[in-house]
Amino acid sequence: MPDQPAIEAVGLEKSFGAVRVLDGVDLRVARGSVFSLLGPNGAGKTTTVRILSTLLPPTAGTARVAGFDIRRQRAEVRRGISVTGQDTAVDELQTGAENLRMMARLHGLRGSAARARAGALLERFDLTEAGDRRVRTYSGGMRRRLDLAASLITQPAVIFLDEPTTGLDPRSRQQVWEVVNELVRNGVTIFLTTQYLEEADRLADQIAVVDGGRIVAQGHAAQLKQQVAGHRLDLVAPDPAAYEGLVHRLGPRATQPAPERLAVSVATDGSANHVRALLDELDPEHRAVARFTVHSATLDDVFLALTGHATTQSQKETAGV
């Protein structure tokens, strides 16, 4: 049904022995949209993708993907989705065209049909000129585009992209973003996991922030930013004593303290009146603030406010969760 969500999950849990990786995750993803699961390594993003793509059974909870139950209708789910993991899954010893023809044959296409599908995808992903070169000669961005092309052999309704731009240079990352936007324009639903805040901000219609296996906030980027404040005031003190005084006056309002730079931030609505009031409150003698700047809130501010830490590496990274 057109009004049915592409993905719907209720109370997903997953434990590996005594380690609980997911702790009651609820998700709802509209068809033809980009949904981003944002969080640090080890937060549970990859585990969520593996469960929703039927590669891993949940410990508890239910989910439907592309209209089918992930427990009872695994084959139907798999026919309607594609998964692109963190590492490219292409054969470096074959050419780009050979990789795509091989994937087409694995999906039941034969002869001219397989060649036609491979040729169409090479053209769509701007790889036609490189199609007869071995993949080991491709750049990182070209390999990622080839990997995405392979995932579209069967024209899936839902594509899971698990940190697709990790390790790519800015130009290659931009190319992948353009591909994602094109897929959505053609009606595909994208489930994107990332730890790149800019990526979620640029691509996602809806964002869920995950930390410690729990969803701590959901909404579009502007809504999430509004939760912490529309703007922030960054303050730099002239010396350590003045810095300590600023932090003391701010108390729990202080965010992003950086004693090595004598810098600290505080939420503001961005208006001149509020900024003046904060400066008068925090620096009544005009000695504690050497300089200040006002910034619009970012997703990094959201993550810091919601979790108390940035999207950095975690102890669970080696578990691949």
PDB file of C-alpha atoms in Angstrom:
ATOM      1  CA  MET A   1       0.000   0.000   0.000  1.00  0.00           C
ATOM      2  CA  PRO A   2       1.331   3.485  -0.898  1.00  0.00           C
ATOM      3  CA  ASP A   3       0.642   4.859   2.596  1.00  0.00           C
ATOM      4  CA  GLN A   4       2.328   1.912   4.293  1.00  0.00           C
ATOM      5  CA  PRO A   5       5.803   2.734   5.683  1.00  0.00           C
ATOM      6  CA  ALA A   6       8.783   1.225   3.912  1.00  0.00           C
ATOM      7  CA  ILE A   7      10.220   0.169   7.291  1.00  0.00           C
ATOM      8  CA  GLU A   8       8.507  -0.154  10.642  1.00  0.00           C
ATOM      9  CA  ALA A   9      10.164  -1.558  13.756  1.00  0.00           C
ATOM     10  CA  VAL A  10       8.794  -1.863  17.285  1.00  0.00           C
ATOM     11  CA  GLY A  11      10.832  -2.730  20.362  1.00  0.00           C
ATOM     12  CA  LEU A  12      13.856  -4.215  18.600  1.00  0.00           C
ATOM     13  CA  GLU A  13      16.345  -5.714  21.023  1.00  0.00           C
ATOM     14  CA  LYS A  14      19.571  -7.594  20.442  1.00  0.00           C
ATOM     15  CA  SER A  15      22.018  -9.078  22.906  1.00  0.00           C
ATOM     16  CA  PHE A  16      25.280 -10.917  22.357  1.00  0.00           C
ATOM     17  CA  GLY A  17      25.713 -12.868  25.546  1.00  0.00           C
ATOM     18  CA  ALA A  18      25.682 -10.371  28.394  1.00  0.00           C
ATOM     19  CA  VAL A  19      26.171  -7.393  26.045  1.00  0.00           C
ATOM     20  CA  ARG A  20      22.933  -5.662  25.041  1.00  0.00           C
ATOM     21  CA  VAL A  21      23.506  -3.891  21.732  1.00  0.00           C
ATOM     22  CA  LEU A  22      19.932  -2.780  20.973  1.00  0.00           C
ATOM     23  CA  ASP A  23      17.563  -1.837  23.758  1.00  0.00           C
ATOM     24  CA  GLY A  24      14.032  -1.312  22.443  1.00  0.00           C
ATOM     25  CA  VAL A  25      14.456   0.475  19.098  1.00  0.00           C
ATOM     26  CA  ASP A  26      11.319   1.876  17.418  1.00  0.00           C
ATOM     27  CA  LEU A  27      11.540   3.159  13.824  1.00  0.00           C
ATOM     28  CA  ARG A  28       9.140   4.261  11.093  1.00  0.00           C
ATOM     29  CA  VAL A  29      10.490   5.143   7.634  1.00  0.00           C
ATOM     30  CA  ALA A  30       8.316   6.684   4.924  1.00  0.00           C
ATOM     31  CA  ARG A  31       8.462   5.336   1.389  1.00  0.00           C
ATOM     32  CA  GLY A  32      10.649   7.240  -1.058  1.00  0.00           C
ATOM     33  CA  SER A  33      12.620   9.036   1.645  1.00  0.00           C
ATOM     34  CA  VAL A  34      16.096   9.055   3.180  1.00  0.00           C
ATOM     35  CA  PHE A  35      16.150   7.946   6.799  1.00  0.00           C
ATOM     36  CA  SER A  36      19.441   8.346   8.644  1.00  0.00           C
ATOM     37  CA  LEU A  37      20.470   6.464  11.760  1.00  0.00           C
ATOM     38  CA  LEU A  38      23.098   8.716  13.288  1.00  0.00           C
ATOM     39  CA  GLY A  39      25.512   7.697  15.992  1.00  0.00           C
ATOM     40  CA  PRO A  40      29.071   6.742  16.928  1.00  0.00           C
ATOM     41  CA  ASN A  41      30.682   3.424  16.121  1.00  0.00           C
ATOM     42  CA  GLY A  42      29.326   0.808  18.497  1.00  0.00           C
ATOM     43  CA  ALA A  43      25.977   2.545  19.024  1.00  0.00           C
ATOM     44  CA  GLY A  44      24.035  -0.251  17.296  1.00  0.00           C
ATOM     45  CA  LYS A  45      23.672   1.087  13.756  1.00  0.00           C
ATOM     46  CA  THR A  46      25.114  -1.901  11.898  1.00  0.00           C
ATOM     47  CA  THR A  47      23.234  -4.341  14.131  1.00  0.00           C
ATOM     48  CA  THR A  48      19.997  -2.550  13.266  1.00  0.00           C
ATOM     49  CA  VAL A  49      20.741  -2.872   9.545  1.00  0.00           C
ATOM     50  CA  ARG A  50      21.564  -6.565   9.892  1.00  0.00           C
ATOM     51  CA  ILE A  51      18.302  -7.235  11.713  1.00  0.00           C
ATOM     52  CA  LEU A  52      16.129  -5.259   9.292  1.00  0.00           C
ATOM     53  CA  SER A  53      17.797  -6.954   6.309  1.00  0.00           C
ATOM     54  CA  THR A  54      17.199 -10.430   7.873  1.00  0.00           C
ATOM     55  CA  LEU A  55      20.918 -11.133   8.259  1.00  0.00           C
ATOM     56  CA  LEU A  56      20.584 -11.305  12.041  1.00  0.00           C
ATOM     57  CA  PRO A  57      17.572 -12.334  14.162  1.00  0.00           C
ATOM     58  CA  PRO A  58      16.438  -9.917  16.881  1.00  0.00           C
ATOM     59  CA  THR A  59      16.380 -11.051  20.486  1.00  0.00           C
ATOM     60  CA  ALA A  60      12.994  -9.350  20.855  1.00  0.00           C
ATOM     61  CA  GLY A  61      10.707  -7.020  18.941  1.00  0.00           C
ATOM     62  CA  THR A  62       9.092  -6.991  15.507  1.00  0.00           C
ATOM     63  CA  ALA A  63       9.719  -5.269  12.192  1.00  0.00           C
ATOM     64  CA  ARG A  64       8.292  -5.088   8.673  1.00  0.00           C
ATOM     65  CA  VAL A  65      10.411  -4.087   5.686  1.00  0.00           C
ATOM     66  CA  ALA A  66       8.963  -3.442   2.217  1.00  0.00           C
ATOM     67  CA  GLY A  67       5.661  -4.700   3.594  1.00  0.00           C
ATOM     68  CA  PHE A  68       6.938  -8.039   4.913  1.00  0.00           C
ATOM     69  CA  ASP A  69       7.704  -9.438   8.365  1.00  0.00           C
ATOM     70  CA  ILE A  70      11.441  -9.925   8.962  1.00  0.00           C
ATOM     71  CA  ARG A  71      10.854 -13.136  10.944  1.00  0.00           C
ATOM     72  CA  ARG A  72       8.100 -14.925   9.015  1.00  0.00           C
ATOM     73  CA  GLN A  73       8.716 -13.590   5.485  1.00  0.00           C
ATOM     74  CA  ARG A  74      12.481 -13.412   5.188  1.00  0.00           C
ATOM     75  CA  ALA A  75      12.558 -14.449   1.509  1.00  0.00           C
ATOM     76  CA  GLU A  76      10.035 -11.767   0.554  1.00  0.00           C
ATOM     77  CA  VAL A  77      11.986  -9.118   2.487  1.00  0.00           C
ATOM     78  CA  ARG A  78      15.217 -10.080   0.736  1.00  0.00           C
ATOM     79  CA  ARG A  79      13.601  -9.845  -2.705  1.00  0.00           C
ATOM     80  CA  GLY A  80      12.562  -6.261  -1.967  1.00  0.00           C
ATOM     81  CA  ILE A  81      15.807  -4.879  -0.537  1.00  0.00           C
ATOM     82  CA  SER A  82      19.486  -4.393  -1.199  1.00  0.00           C
ATOM     83  CA  VAL A  83      22.305  -3.967   1.306  1.00  0.00           C
ATOM     84  CA  THR A  84      25.534  -2.048   0.751  1.00  0.00           C
ATOM     85  CA  GLY A  85      27.924  -2.520   3.655  1.00  0.00           C
ATOM     86  CA  GLN A  86      30.830  -0.481   4.925  1.00  0.00           C
ATOM     87  CA  ASP A  87      33.268  -2.336   2.658  1.00  0.00           C
ATOM     88  CA  THR A  88      32.769  -2.612  -1.094  1.00  0.00           C
ATOM     89  CA  ALA A  89      31.757  -6.105  -2.201  1.00  0.00           C
ATOM     90  CA  VAL A  90      33.168  -6.171  -5.729  1.00  0.00           C
ATOM     91  CA  ASP A  91      35.772  -8.431  -7.336  1.00  0.00           C
ATOM     92  CA  GLU A  92      38.946  -6.414  -7.953  1.00  0.00           C
ATOM     93  CA  LEU A  93      40.244  -8.907 -10.523  1.00  0.00           C
ATOM     94  CA  GLN A  94      37.230  -8.436 -12.790  1.00  0.00           C
ATOM     95  CA  THR A  95      36.269  -5.363 -14.767  1.00  0.00           C
ATOM     96  CA  GLY A  96      33.381  -3.186 -13.695  1.00  0.00           C
ATOM     97  CA  ALA A  97      31.212  -4.587 -16.493  1.00  0.00           C
ATOM     98  CA  GLU A  98      32.113  -8.179 -15.544  1.00  0.00           C
ATOM     99  CA  ASN A  99      31.154  -7.531 -11.927  1.00  0.00           C
ATOM    100  CA  LEU A 100      27.730  -6.244 -12.924  1.00  0.00           C
ATOM    101  CA  ARG A 101      27.111  -9.036 -15.451  1.00  0.00           C
ATOM    102  CA  MET A 102      28.030 -11.587 -12.794  1.00  0.00           C
ATOM    103  CA  MET A 103      25.572 -10.019 -10.337  1.00  0.00           C
ATOM    104  CA  ALA A 104      22.883  -9.943 -13.006  1.00  0.00           C
ATOM    105  CA  ARG A 105      23.367 -13.657 -13.712  1.00  0.00           C
ATOM    106  CA  LEU A 106      23.229 -14.436  -9.988  1.00  0.00           C
ATOM    107  CA  HIS A 107      19.819 -12.724  -9.967  1.00  0.00           C
ATOM    108  CA  GLY A 108      18.530 -14.822 -12.839  1.00  0.00           C
ATOM    109  CA  LEU A 109      19.256 -12.656 -15.878  1.00  0.00           C
ATOM    110  CA  ARG A 110      20.857 -14.399 -18.830  1.00  0.00           C
ATOM    111  CA  GLY A 111      22.880 -13.456 -21.917  1.00  0.00           C
ATOM    112  CA  SER A 112      21.760 -10.233 -23.559  1.00  0.00           C
ATOM    113  CA  ALA A 113      19.528  -9.301 -20.604  1.00  0.00           C
ATOM    114  CA  ALA A 114      22.479  -9.432 -18.206  1.00  0.00           C
ATOM    115  CA  ARG A 115      24.663  -7.399 -20.584  1.00  0.00           C
ATOM    116  CA  ALA A 116      21.920  -4.814 -21.108  1.00  0.00           C
ATOM    117  CA  ARG A 117      21.331  -4.393 -17.375  1.00  0.00           C
ATOM    118  CA  ALA A 118      25.077  -4.048 -16.702  1.00  0.00           C
ATOM    119  CA  GLY A 119      25.450  -1.483 -19.483  1.00  0.00           C
ATOM    120  CA  ALA A 120      22.500   0.564 -18.226  1.00  0.00           C
ATOM    121  CA  LEU A 121      23.899   0.671 -14.694  1.00  0.00           C
ATOM    122  CA  LEU A 122      27.399   1.609 -15.862  1.00  0.00           C
ATOM    123  CA  GLU A 123      25.878   4.542 -17.736  1.00  0.00           C
ATOM    124  CA  ARG A 124      23.653   5.547 -14.811  1.00  0.00           C
ATOM    125  CA  PHE A 125      26.617   5.681 -12.428  1.00  0.00           C
ATOM    126  CA  ASP A 126      28.972   7.395 -14.907  1.00  0.00           C
ATOM    127  CA  LEU A 127      31.220   4.340 -15.180  1.00  0.00           C
ATOM    128  CA  THR A 128      30.840   3.516 -18.882  1.00  0.00           C
ATOM    129  CA  GLU A 129      34.362   4.612 -19.826  1.00  0.00           C
ATOM    130  CA  ALA A 130      35.816   2.601 -16.935  1.00  0.00           C
ATOM    131  CA  GLY A 131      33.594  -0.415 -17.500  1.00  0.00           C
ATOM    132  CA  ASP A 132      36.306  -2.477 -19.244  1.00  0.00           C
ATOM    133  CA  ARG A 133      38.990  -1.702 -16.662  1.00  0.00           C
ATOM    134  CA  ARG A 134      39.783  -4.005 -13.766  1.00  0.00           C
ATOM    135  CA  VAL A 135      38.252  -2.767 -10.518  1.00  0.00           C
ATOM    136  CA  ARG A 136      41.648  -2.769  -8.784  1.00  0.00           C
ATOM    137  CA  THR A 137      42.462   0.334 -10.884  1.00  0.00           C
ATOM    138  CA  TYR A 138      39.355   2.208  -9.645  1.00  0.00           C
ATOM    139  CA  SER A 139      39.433   5.028  -7.114  1.00  0.00           C
ATOM    140  CA  GLY A 140      37.573   4.633  -3.826  1.00  0.00           C
ATOM    141  CA  GLY A 141      34.656   6.686  -5.100  1.00  0.00           C
ATOM    142  CA  MET A 142      34.411   4.647  -8.316  1.00  0.00           C
ATOM    143  CA  ARG A 143      34.391   1.400  -6.352  1.00  0.00           C
ATOM    144  CA  ARG A 144      31.632   2.690  -4.106  1.00  0.00           C
ATOM    145  CA  ARG A 145      29.562   3.746  -7.136  1.00  0.00           C
ATOM    146  CA  LEU A 146      30.098   0.311  -8.690  1.00  0.00           C
ATOM    147  CA  ASP A 147      29.017  -1.293  -5.414  1.00  0.00           C
ATOM    148  CA  LEU A 148      25.854   0.821  -5.433  1.00  0.00           C
ATOM    149  CA  ALA A 149      25.243  -0.093  -9.076  1.00  0.00           C
ATOM    150  CA  ALA A 150      25.477  -3.790  -8.190  1.00  0.00           C
ATOM    151  CA  SER A 151      22.891  -3.285  -5.457  1.00  0.00           C
ATOM    152  CA  LEU A 152      20.399  -2.037  -8.079  1.00  0.00           C
ATOM    153  CA  ILE A 153      20.463  -5.072 -10.349  1.00  0.00           C
ATOM    154  CA  THR A 154      16.990  -6.056  -9.118  1.00  0.00           C
ATOM    155  CA  GLN A 155      15.618  -2.490  -8.656  1.00  0.00           C
ATOM    156  CA  PRO A 156      14.905  -2.854  -4.905  1.00  0.00           C
ATOM    157  CA  ALA A 157      12.284  -0.843  -3.024  1.00  0.00           C
ATOM    158  CA  VAL A 158      14.587  -0.310  -0.013  1.00  0.00           C
ATOM    159  CA  ILE A 159      18.358   0.110   0.028  1.00  0.00           C
ATOM    160  CA  PHE A 160      20.352  -0.127   3.254  1.00  0.00           C
ATOM    161  CA  LEU A 161      23.545   1.928   3.086  1.00  0.00           C
ATOM    162  CA  ASP A 162      25.733   1.188   6.082  1.00  0.00           C
ATOM    163  CA  GLU A 163      28.253   4.048   6.393  1.00  0.00           C
ATOM    164  CA  PRO A 164      28.699   4.186   2.601  1.00  0.00           C
ATOM    165  CA  THR A 165      31.185   7.073   2.521  1.00  0.00           C
ATOM    166  CA  THR A 166      33.557   6.001   5.291  1.00  0.00           C
ATOM    167  CA  GLY A 167      37.129   6.581   4.109  1.00  0.00           C
ATOM    168  CA  LEU A 168      36.176   8.470   0.943  1.00  0.00           C
ATOM    169  CA  ASP A 169      37.658  11.835   0.001  1.00  0.00           C
ATOM    170  CA  PRO A 170      35.296  14.850  -0.146  1.00  0.00           C
ATOM    171  CA  ARG A 171      34.819  14.649  -3.936  1.00  0.00           C
ATOM    172  CA  SER A 172      33.978  10.931  -3.848  1.00  0.00           C
ATOM    173  CA  ARG A 173      31.620  11.506  -0.914  1.00  0.00           C
ATOM    174  CA  GLN A 174      29.820  14.186  -2.923  1.00  0.00           C
ATOM    175  CA  GLN A 175      29.440  11.748  -5.832  1.00  0.00           C
ATOM    176  CA  VAL A 176      27.846   9.166  -3.554  1.00  0.00           C
ATOM    177  CA  TRP A 177      25.466  11.828  -2.203  1.00  0.00           C
ATOM    178  CA  GLU A 178      24.404  12.657  -5.755  1.00  0.00           C
ATOM    179  CA  VAL A 179      23.666   8.979  -6.390  1.00  0.00           C
ATOM    180  CA  VAL A 180      21.573   8.767  -3.225  1.00  0.00           C
ATOM    181  CA  ASN A 181      19.542  11.818  -4.241  1.00  0.00           C
ATOM    182  CA  GLU A 182      18.914  10.327  -7.688  1.00  0.00           C
ATOM    183  CA  LEU A 183      17.735   7.045  -6.189  1.00  0.00           C
ATOM    184  CA  VAL A 184      15.239   8.830  -3.958  1.00  0.00           C
ATOM    185  CA  ARG A 185      13.928  10.870  -6.899  1.00  0.00           C
ATOM    186  CA  ASN A 186      13.191   7.534  -8.562  1.00  0.00           C
ATOM    187  CA  GLY A 187      11.129   6.367  -5.577  1.00  0.00           C
ATOM    188  CA  VAL A 188      13.681   4.220  -3.726  1.00  0.00           C
ATOM    189  CA  THR A 189      13.715   4.320   0.079  1.00  0.00           C
ATOM    190  CA  ILE A 190      17.197   4.789   1.574  1.00  0.00           C
ATOM    191  CA  PHE A 191      18.083   3.653   5.100  1.00  0.00           C
ATOM    192  CA  LEU A 192      21.412   5.336   5.785  1.00  0.00           C
ATOM    193  CA  THR A 193      23.662   4.781   8.768  1.00  0.00           C
ATOM    194  CA  THR A 194      26.430   7.290   9.302  1.00  0.00           C
ATOM    195  CA  GLN A 195      28.641   8.940  11.881  1.00  0.00           C
ATOM    196  CA  TYR A 196      29.175  11.931   9.588  1.00  0.00           C
ATOM    197  CA  LEU A 197      26.964  14.718  10.862  1.00  0.00           C
ATOM    198  CA  GLU A 198      27.135  16.690   7.618  1.00  0.00           C
ATOM    199  CA  GLU A 199      26.010  13.621   5.665  1.00  0.00           C
ATOM    200  CA  ALA A 200      22.857  13.198   7.733  1.00  0.00           C
ATOM    201  CA  ASP A 201      22.185  16.935   7.598  1.00  0.00           C
ATOM    202  CA  ARG A 202      22.527  17.051   3.792  1.00  0.00           C
ATOM    203  CA  LEU A 203      20.671  13.870   2.828  1.00  0.00           C
ATOM    204  CA  ALA A 204      18.133  12.799   5.413  1.00  0.00           C
ATOM    205  CA  ASP A 205      14.425  13.611   5.489  1.00  0.00           C
ATOM    206  CA  GLN A 206      14.282  12.082   8.966  1.00  0.00           C
ATOM    207  CA  ILE A 207      17.080  11.409  11.462  1.00  0.00           C
ATOM    208  CA  ALA A 208      17.185   9.121  14.476  1.00  0.00           C
ATOM    209  CA  VAL A 209      20.026   9.647  16.950  1.00  0.00           C
ATOM    210  CA  VAL A 210      21.110   6.356  18.499  1.00  0.00           C
ATOM    211  CA  ASP A 211      23.373   5.992  21.506  1.00  0.00           C
ATOM    212  CA  GLY A 212      24.014   2.925  23.621  1.00  0.00           C
ATOM    213  CA  GLY A 213      21.491   0.885  21.640  1.00  0.00           C
ATOM    214  CA  ARG A 214      18.623   3.342  22.229  1.00  0.00           C
ATOM    215  CA  ILE A 215      16.981   5.995  20.086  1.00  0.00           C
ATOM    216  CA  VAL A 216      17.482   9.209  22.042  1.00  0.00           C
ATOM    217  CA  ALA A 217      15.806  11.578  19.557  1.00  0.00           C
ATOM    218  CA  GLN A 218      14.029  11.543  16.179  1.00  0.00           C
ATOM    219  CA  GLY A 219      12.943  14.205  13.708  1.00  0.00           C
ATOM    220  CA  HIS A 220      14.216  16.181  10.759  1.00  0.00           C
ATOM    221  CA  ALA A 221      17.455  18.120  11.170  1.00  0.00           C
ATOM    222  CA  ALA A 222      15.821  21.462  11.989  1.00  0.00           C
ATOM    223  CA  GLN A 223      13.622  19.879  14.663  1.00  0.00           C
ATOM    224  CA  LEU A 224      16.580  18.200  16.326  1.00  0.00           C
ATOM    225  CA  LYS A 225      18.624  21.389  16.299  1.00  0.00           C
ATOM    226  CA  GLN A 226      15.725  23.280  17.837  1.00  0.00           C
ATOM    227  CA  GLN A 227      15.747  20.858  20.774  1.00  0.00           C
ATOM    228  CA  VAL A 228      19.089  22.189  21.945  1.00  0.00           C
ATOM    229  CA  ALA A 229      18.710  25.806  20.766  1.00  0.00           C
ATOM    230  CA  GLY A 230      18.645  27.606  17.495  1.00  0.00           C
ATOM    231  CA  HIS A 231      22.167  28.959  18.013  1.00  0.00           C
ATOM    232  CA  ARG A 232      25.154  28.783  20.318  1.00  0.00           C
ATOM    233  CA  LEU A 233      27.451  31.466  21.676  1.00  0.00           C
ATOM    234  CA  ASP A 234      31.126  30.474  21.662  1.00  0.00           C
ATOM    235  CA  LEU A 235      33.271  32.285  24.223  1.00  0.00           C
ATOM    236  CA  VAL A 236      37.069  32.464  24.473  1.00  0.00           C
ATOM    237  CA  ALA A 237      38.666  33.665  27.706  1.00  0.00           C
ATOM    238  CA  PRO A 238      41.941  35.643  27.874  1.00  0.00           C
ATOM    239  CA  ASP A 239      43.536  33.416  30.542  1.00  0.00           C
ATOM    240  CA  PRO A 240      42.897  30.233  32.590  1.00  0.00           C
ATOM    241  CA  ALA A 241      41.491  32.109  35.584  1.00  0.00           C
ATOM    242  CA  ALA A 242      38.945  33.942  33.448  1.00  0.00           C
ATOM    243  CA  TYR A 243      38.051  30.651  31.738  1.00  0.00           C
ATOM    244  CA  GLU A 244      37.376  28.940  35.067  1.00  0.00           C
ATOM    245  CA  GLY A 245      35.180  31.886  36.056  1.00  0.00           C
ATOM    246  CA  LEU A 246      33.125  31.572  32.864  1.00  0.00           C
ATOM    247  CA  VAL A 247      32.614  27.835  33.342  1.00  0.00           C
ATOM    248  CA  HIS A 248      31.625  28.398  36.974  1.00  0.00           C
ATOM    249  CA  ARG A 249      29.053  31.081  36.068  1.00  0.00           C
ATOM    250  CA  LEU A 250      27.594  28.935  33.287  1.00  0.00           C
ATOM    251  CA  GLY A 251      27.261  25.842  35.454  1.00  0.00           C
ATOM    252  CA  PRO A 252      25.141  23.176  33.700  1.00  0.00           C
ATOM    253  CA  ARG A 253      24.543  25.518  30.752  1.00  0.00           C
ATOM    254  CA  ALA A 254      28.169  25.144  29.626  1.00  0.00           C
ATOM    255  CA  THR A 255      28.645  23.044  26.474  1.00  0.00           C
ATOM    256  CA  GLN A 256      31.725  21.980  24.521  1.00  0.00           C
ATOM    257  CA  PRO A 257      34.254  23.084  27.168  1.00  0.00           C
ATOM    258  CA  ALA A 258      37.783  23.165  25.754  1.00  0.00           C
ATOM    259  CA  PRO A 259      40.213  24.252  28.496  1.00  0.00           C
ATOM    260  CA  GLU A 260      43.211  23.846  26.208  1.00  0.00           C
ATOM    261  CA  ARG A 261      41.732  26.613  24.017  1.00  0.00           C
ATOM    262  CA  LEU A 262      40.135  28.508  26.929  1.00  0.00           C
ATOM    263  CA  ALA A 263      36.822  28.112  25.040  1.00  0.00           C
ATOM    264  CA  VAL A 264      33.301  27.243  26.170  1.00  0.00           C
ATOM    265  CA  SER A 265      29.835  27.545  24.600  1.00  0.00           C
ATOM    266  CA  VAL A 266      26.288  28.289  25.747  1.00  0.00           C
ATOM    267  CA  ALA A 267      22.919  28.026  23.992  1.00  0.00           C
ATOM    268  CA  THR A 268      21.255  31.204  22.744  1.00  0.00           C
ATOM    269  CA  ASP A 269      18.298  32.122  20.572  1.00  0.00           C
ATOM    270  CA  GLY A 270      20.688  34.094  18.368  1.00  0.00           C
ATOM    271  CA  SER A 271      19.083  37.494  18.921  1.00  0.00           C
ATOM    272  CA  ALA A 272      21.235  40.527  19.692  1.00  0.00           C
ATOM    273  CA  ASN A 273      19.326  41.140  22.926  1.00  0.00           C
ATOM    274  CA  HIS A 274      19.968  37.624  24.219  1.00  0.00           C
ATOM    275  CA  VAL A 275      23.648  37.663  23.237  1.00  0.00           C
ATOM    276  CA  ARG A 276      24.117  41.027  24.990  1.00  0.00           C
ATOM    277  CA  ALA A 277      22.326  39.733  28.090  1.00  0.00           C
ATOM    278  CA  LEU A 278      24.538  36.650  28.227  1.00  0.00           C
ATOM    279  CA  LEU A 279      27.716  38.693  27.854  1.00  0.00           C
ATOM    280  CA  ASP A 280      26.613  41.124  30.573  1.00  0.00           C
ATOM    281  CA  GLU A 281      25.749  38.212  32.870  1.00  0.00           C
ATOM    282  CA  LEU A 282      28.922  36.231  32.275  1.00  0.00           C
ATOM    283  CA  ASP A 283      31.359  39.112  31.945  1.00  0.00           C
ATOM    284  CA  PRO A 284      29.984  42.057  33.935  1.00  0.00           C
ATOM    285  CA  GLU A 285      33.420  43.669  34.262  1.00  0.00           C
ATOM    286  CA  HIS A 286      34.309  43.148  30.579  1.00  0.00           C
ATOM    287  CA  ARG A 287      37.440  41.164  31.438  1.00  0.00           C
ATOM    288  CA  ALA A 288      36.452  37.492  31.181  1.00  0.00           C
ATOM    289  CA  VAL A 289      35.695  37.272  27.427  1.00  0.00           C
ATOM    290  CA  ALA A 290      38.456  37.970  24.916  1.00  0.00           C
ATOM    291  CA  ARG A 291      36.270  37.245  21.893  1.00  0.00           C
ATOM    292  CA  PHE A 292      32.982  35.546  20.989  1.00  0.00           C
ATOM    293  CA  THR A 293      31.142  34.173  17.959  1.00  0.00           C
ATOM    294  CA  VAL A 294      27.546  33.130  17.325  1.00  0.00           C
ATOM    295  CA  HIS A 295      26.850  29.956  15.328  1.00  0.00           C
ATOM    296  CA  SER A 296      23.736  28.178  14.180  1.00  0.00           C
ATOM    297  CA  ALA A 297      23.288  24.924  16.066  1.00  0.00           C
ATOM    298  CA  THR A 298      24.619  21.823  14.309  1.00  0.00           C
ATOM    299  CA  LEU A 299      23.819  18.143  14.590  1.00  0.00           C
ATOM    300  CA  ASP A 300      27.044  17.865  16.579  1.00  0.00           C
ATOM    301  CA  ASP A 301      25.499  20.198  19.165  1.00  0.00           C
ATOM    302  CA  VAL A 302      22.413  17.976  19.186  1.00  0.00           C
ATOM    303  CA  PHE A 303      24.453  14.845  19.733  1.00  0.00           C
ATOM    304  CA  LEU A 304      26.510  16.431  22.491  1.00  0.00           C
ATOM    305  CA  ALA A 305      23.387  17.680  24.250  1.00  0.00           C
ATOM    306  CA  LEU A 306      21.571  14.363  24.000  1.00  0.00           C
ATOM    307  CA  THR A 307      24.399  11.971  24.796  1.00  0.00           C
ATOM    308  CA  GLY A 308      27.087  13.991  26.552  1.00  0.00           C
ATOM    309  CA  HIS A 309      29.733  13.044  23.986  1.00  0.00           C
ATOM    310  CA  ALA A 310      30.505  13.511  20.306  1.00  0.00           C
ATOM    311  CA  THR A 311      30.141  10.970  17.516  1.00  0.00           C
ATOM    312  CA  THR A 312      33.526   9.376  18.181  1.00  0.00           C
ATOM    313  CA  GLN A 313      34.843   5.848  18.418  1.00  0.00           C
ATOM    314  CA  SER A 314      33.412   3.586  21.117  1.00  0.00           C
ATOM    315  CA  GLN A 315      34.487   0.489  22.959  1.00  0.00           C
ATOM    316  CA  LYS A 316      32.089  -1.623  20.893  1.00  0.00           C
ATOM    317  CA  GLU A 317      33.760  -0.701  17.602  1.00  0.00           C
ATOM    318  CA  THR A 318      35.637  -3.964  17.324  1.00  0.00           C
ATOM    319  CA  ALA A 319      32.366  -5.865  17.680  1.00  0.00           C
ATOM    320  CA  GLY A 320      31.094  -4.235  14.488  1.00  0.00           C
ATOM    321  CA  VAL A 321      27.795  -3.142  15.980  1.00  0.00           C
TER     322      VAL A 321
END
